[in-house]
Amino acid sequence: MITGQLERAFQLAEKHKLDVSTILELNKIIAKEVNASPILEEKILQQIIKILENNKTYLREAT
């Protein structure tokens, strides 16, 4: 369901202050590389977003 994925990407982008295109690309990569259930793919996406957020925090503190 493309519309659902796009809507979810907008929600995540707004919540985590990321570009929608970033979320969509991460979704594509996860779907291609992991090839698992949508629930597992969502969990992986959430973990990657958390890593990105942590890295932004560390970079801000370092500068």
Short mmCIF file of N, CA, C and O in Angstrom, two decimals:
data_model
loop_
_atom_site.label_atom_id
_atom_site.label_comp_id
_atom_site.label_asym_id
_atom_site.label_seq_id
_atom_site.Cartn_x
_atom_site.Cartn_y
_atom_site.Cartn_z
N MET A 1 0.84 -1.17 0.00
CA MET A 1 0.00 0.00 0.00
C MET A 1 0.90 1.25 0.00
O MET A 1 1.42 1.65 1.03
N ILE A 2 1.06 1.82 -1.15
CA ILE A 2 1.97 2.96 -1.32
C ILE A 2 1.53 4.15 -0.49
O ILE A 2 2.35 4.79 0.17
N THR A 3 0.26 4.47 -0.49
CA THR A 3 -0.23 5.64 0.24
C THR A 3 0.06 5.51 1.72
O THR A 3 0.48 6.47 2.36
N GLY A 4 -0.13 4.33 2.28
CA GLY A 4 0.15 4.11 3.69
C GLY A 4 1.62 4.30 4.02
O GLY A 4 1.96 4.89 5.03
N GLN A 5 2.49 3.81 3.14
CA GLN A 5 3.93 3.97 3.36
C GLN A 5 4.33 5.44 3.30
O GLN A 5 5.14 5.91 4.09
N LEU A 6 3.75 6.16 2.34
CA LEU A 6 4.08 7.58 2.20
C LEU A 6 3.58 8.37 3.40
O LEU A 6 4.30 9.22 3.94
N GLU A 7 2.37 8.06 3.85
CA GLU A 7 1.82 8.73 5.02
C GLU A 7 2.68 8.45 6.25
O GLU A 7 3.00 9.35 7.03
N ARG A 8 3.09 7.20 6.40
CA ARG A 8 3.95 6.83 7.53
C ARG A 8 5.30 7.54 7.45
O ARG A 8 5.83 8.00 8.46
N ALA A 9 5.83 7.66 6.25
CA ALA A 9 7.11 8.36 6.06
C ALA A 9 6.98 9.83 6.47
O ALA A 9 7.88 10.36 7.13
N PHE A 10 5.87 10.47 6.11
CA PHE A 10 5.66 11.86 6.52
C PHE A 10 5.55 11.98 8.03
O PHE A 10 6.12 12.89 8.63
N GLN A 11 4.84 11.04 8.66
CA GLN A 11 4.70 11.07 10.12
C GLN A 11 6.05 10.92 10.80
O GLN A 11 6.38 11.67 11.73
N LEU A 12 6.83 9.95 10.34
CA LEU A 12 8.14 9.72 10.95
C LEU A 12 9.08 10.89 10.70
O LEU A 12 9.85 11.28 11.58
N ALA A 13 9.04 11.44 9.49
CA ALA A 13 9.90 12.56 9.16
C ALA A 13 9.59 13.76 10.05
O ALA A 13 10.51 14.43 10.55
N GLU A 14 8.32 14.02 10.25
CA GLU A 14 7.93 15.13 11.11
C GLU A 14 8.33 14.88 12.56
O GLU A 14 8.88 15.75 13.22
N LYS A 15 8.06 13.68 13.02
CA LYS A 15 8.35 13.34 14.42
C LYS A 15 9.85 13.40 14.72
O LYS A 15 10.26 13.91 15.76
N HIS A 16 10.65 12.89 13.81
CA HIS A 16 12.09 12.77 14.06
C HIS A 16 12.92 13.85 13.37
O HIS A 16 14.14 13.80 13.40
N LYS A 17 12.25 14.79 12.73
CA LYS A 17 12.91 15.91 12.06
C LYS A 17 13.91 15.42 11.00
O LYS A 17 15.06 15.84 10.96
N LEU A 18 13.44 14.50 10.17
CA LEU A 18 14.23 13.96 9.05
C LEU A 18 13.50 14.27 7.76
O LEU A 18 12.31 14.58 7.76
N ASP A 19 14.20 14.16 6.65
CA ASP A 19 13.57 14.33 5.34
C ASP A 19 12.72 13.11 5.03
O ASP A 19 13.09 11.98 5.35
N VAL A 20 11.59 13.35 4.38
CA VAL A 20 10.72 12.26 3.96
C VAL A 20 11.48 11.31 3.03
O VAL A 20 11.35 10.10 3.13
N SER A 21 12.29 11.88 2.15
CA SER A 21 13.05 11.05 1.21
C SER A 21 14.01 10.11 1.94
O SER A 21 14.22 8.98 1.51
N THR A 22 14.54 10.54 3.07
CA THR A 22 15.42 9.70 3.87
C THR A 22 14.65 8.49 4.40
O THR A 22 15.13 7.36 4.30
N ILE A 23 13.47 8.74 4.93
CA ILE A 23 12.64 7.66 5.45
C ILE A 23 12.27 6.69 4.35
O ILE A 23 12.35 5.46 4.51
N LEU A 24 11.87 7.21 3.19
CA LEU A 24 11.47 6.35 2.07
C LEU A 24 12.63 5.51 1.57
O LEU A 24 12.48 4.32 1.27
N GLU A 25 13.82 6.10 1.50
CA GLU A 25 15.00 5.34 1.07
C GLU A 25 15.36 4.27 2.07
O GLU A 25 15.72 3.15 1.70
N LEU A 26 15.27 4.59 3.35
CA LEU A 26 15.53 3.58 4.38
C LEU A 26 14.53 2.44 4.26
O LEU A 26 14.92 1.27 4.38
N ASN A 27 13.28 2.76 4.02
CA ASN A 27 12.26 1.72 3.83
C ASN A 27 12.62 0.81 2.66
O ASN A 27 12.50 -0.41 2.76
N LYS A 28 13.04 1.40 1.55
CA LYS A 28 13.41 0.61 0.36
C LYS A 28 14.58 -0.32 0.67
O LYS A 28 14.58 -1.49 0.31
N ILE A 29 15.59 0.23 1.31
CA ILE A 29 16.79 -0.56 1.63
C ILE A 29 16.44 -1.71 2.57
O ILE A 29 16.85 -2.85 2.34
N ILE A 30 15.67 -1.42 3.59
CA ILE A 30 15.29 -2.46 4.55
C ILE A 30 14.47 -3.55 3.86
O ILE A 30 14.73 -4.74 4.05
N ALA A 31 13.50 -3.14 3.06
CA ALA A 31 12.65 -4.12 2.38
C ALA A 31 13.47 -5.01 1.46
O ALA A 31 13.26 -6.22 1.39
N LYS A 32 14.43 -4.42 0.76
CA LYS A 32 15.24 -5.18 -0.18
C LYS A 32 16.23 -6.10 0.53
O LYS A 32 16.38 -7.27 0.19
N GLU A 33 16.90 -5.59 1.53
CA GLU A 33 17.97 -6.33 2.18
C GLU A 33 17.47 -7.33 3.21
O GLU A 33 18.05 -8.39 3.38
N VAL A 34 16.42 -6.99 3.93
CA VAL A 34 15.95 -7.83 5.03
C VAL A 34 14.91 -8.84 4.54
O VAL A 34 14.93 -9.99 4.95
N ASN A 35 14.02 -8.38 3.70
CA ASN A 35 12.98 -9.24 3.15
C ASN A 35 12.24 -10.00 4.25
O ASN A 35 12.19 -11.22 4.27
N ALA A 36 11.69 -9.24 5.20
CA ALA A 36 11.00 -9.83 6.35
C ALA A 36 9.58 -9.30 6.42
O ALA A 36 9.12 -8.58 5.54
N SER A 37 8.91 -9.62 7.49
CA SER A 37 7.54 -9.16 7.68
C SER A 37 7.52 -7.63 7.86
O SER A 37 8.51 -7.05 8.32
N PRO A 38 6.41 -7.00 7.51
CA PRO A 38 6.32 -5.54 7.69
C PRO A 38 6.55 -5.10 9.14
O PRO A 38 7.11 -4.03 9.38
N ILE A 39 6.15 -5.93 10.08
CA ILE A 39 6.34 -5.58 11.49
C ILE A 39 7.83 -5.53 11.83
O ILE A 39 8.31 -4.60 12.48
N LEU A 40 8.57 -6.53 11.38
CA LEU A 40 10.01 -6.56 11.63
C LEU A 40 10.70 -5.42 10.90
O LEU A 40 11.60 -4.77 11.45
N GLU A 41 10.29 -5.14 9.67
CA GLU A 41 10.87 -4.02 8.92
C GLU A 41 10.64 -2.70 9.65
O GLU A 41 11.53 -1.85 9.69
N GLU A 42 9.46 -2.52 10.24
CA GLU A 42 9.16 -1.30 10.99
C GLU A 42 10.07 -1.19 12.21
O GLU A 42 10.57 -0.11 12.53
N LYS A 43 10.29 -2.29 12.89
CA LYS A 43 11.17 -2.28 14.06
C LYS A 43 12.60 -1.92 13.66
O LYS A 43 13.27 -1.15 14.36
N ILE A 44 13.05 -2.46 12.55
CA ILE A 44 14.40 -2.13 12.05
C ILE A 44 14.49 -0.65 11.70
O ILE A 44 15.46 0.02 12.04
N LEU A 45 13.46 -0.14 11.02
CA LEU A 45 13.43 1.28 10.67
C LEU A 45 13.51 2.14 11.92
O LEU A 45 14.25 3.13 11.97
N GLN A 46 12.75 1.78 12.95
CA GLN A 46 12.76 2.55 14.20
C GLN A 46 14.16 2.54 14.83
O GLN A 46 14.62 3.55 15.36
N GLN A 47 14.84 1.41 14.77
CA GLN A 47 16.20 1.32 15.33
C GLN A 47 17.17 2.20 14.56
O GLN A 47 18.01 2.87 15.14
N ILE A 48 17.05 2.19 13.24
CA ILE A 48 17.93 3.03 12.41
C ILE A 48 17.68 4.51 12.68
O ILE A 48 18.62 5.29 12.80
N ILE A 49 16.42 4.88 12.80
CA ILE A 49 16.09 6.27 13.11
C ILE A 49 16.69 6.67 14.46
O ILE A 49 17.24 7.76 14.62
N LYS A 50 16.60 5.78 15.43
CA LYS A 50 17.17 6.06 16.75
C LYS A 50 18.68 6.25 16.66
O LYS A 50 19.24 7.16 17.28
N ILE A 51 19.34 5.44 15.86
CA ILE A 51 20.79 5.58 15.65
C ILE A 51 21.10 6.94 15.03
O ILE A 51 22.04 7.63 15.46
N LEU A 52 20.32 7.34 14.03
CA LEU A 52 20.53 8.65 13.40
C LEU A 52 20.33 9.78 14.39
O LEU A 52 21.12 10.73 14.41
N GLU A 53 19.31 9.68 15.21
CA GLU A 53 19.07 10.71 16.23
C GLU A 53 20.24 10.79 17.22
O GLU A 53 20.69 11.88 17.57
N ASN A 54 20.72 9.64 17.66
CA ASN A 54 21.84 9.62 18.60
C ASN A 54 23.09 10.22 17.97
O ASN A 54 23.82 10.96 18.62
N ASN A 55 23.32 9.91 16.70
CA ASN A 55 24.49 10.47 16.02
C ASN A 55 24.39 11.98 15.89
O ASN A 55 25.39 12.68 16.04
N LYS A 56 23.18 12.49 15.61
CA LYS A 56 23.01 13.94 15.53
C LYS A 56 23.32 14.58 16.88
O LYS A 56 23.98 15.62 16.94
N THR A 57 22.89 13.94 17.95
CA THR A 57 23.15 14.46 19.29
C THR A 57 24.64 14.49 19.58
O THR A 57 25.18 15.47 20.07
N TYR A 58 25.33 13.39 19.26
CA TYR A 58 26.77 13.32 19.51
C TYR A 58 27.52 14.36 18.69
O TYR A 58 28.46 15.00 19.17
N LEU A 59 27.12 14.55 17.44
CA LEU A 59 27.79 15.53 16.60
C LEU A 59 27.58 16.94 17.10
O LEU A 59 28.49 17.76 17.08
N ARG A 60 26.39 17.24 17.59
CA ARG A 60 26.13 18.58 18.16
C ARG A 60 26.99 18.81 19.40
O ARG A 60 27.51 19.89 19.60
N GLU A 61 27.12 17.78 20.22
CA GLU A 61 27.92 17.93 21.44
C GLU A 61 29.39 18.07 21.12
O GLU A 61 30.13 18.74 21.83
N ALA A 62 29.84 17.46 20.03
CA ALA A 62 31.24 17.49 19.68
C ALA A 62 31.66 18.82 19.06
O ALA A 62 32.84 19.18 19.09
N THR A 63 30.70 19.57 18.53
CA THR A 63 31.05 20.83 17.88
C THR A 63 30.78 22.02 18.74
O THR A 63 30.18 22.00 19.72
#
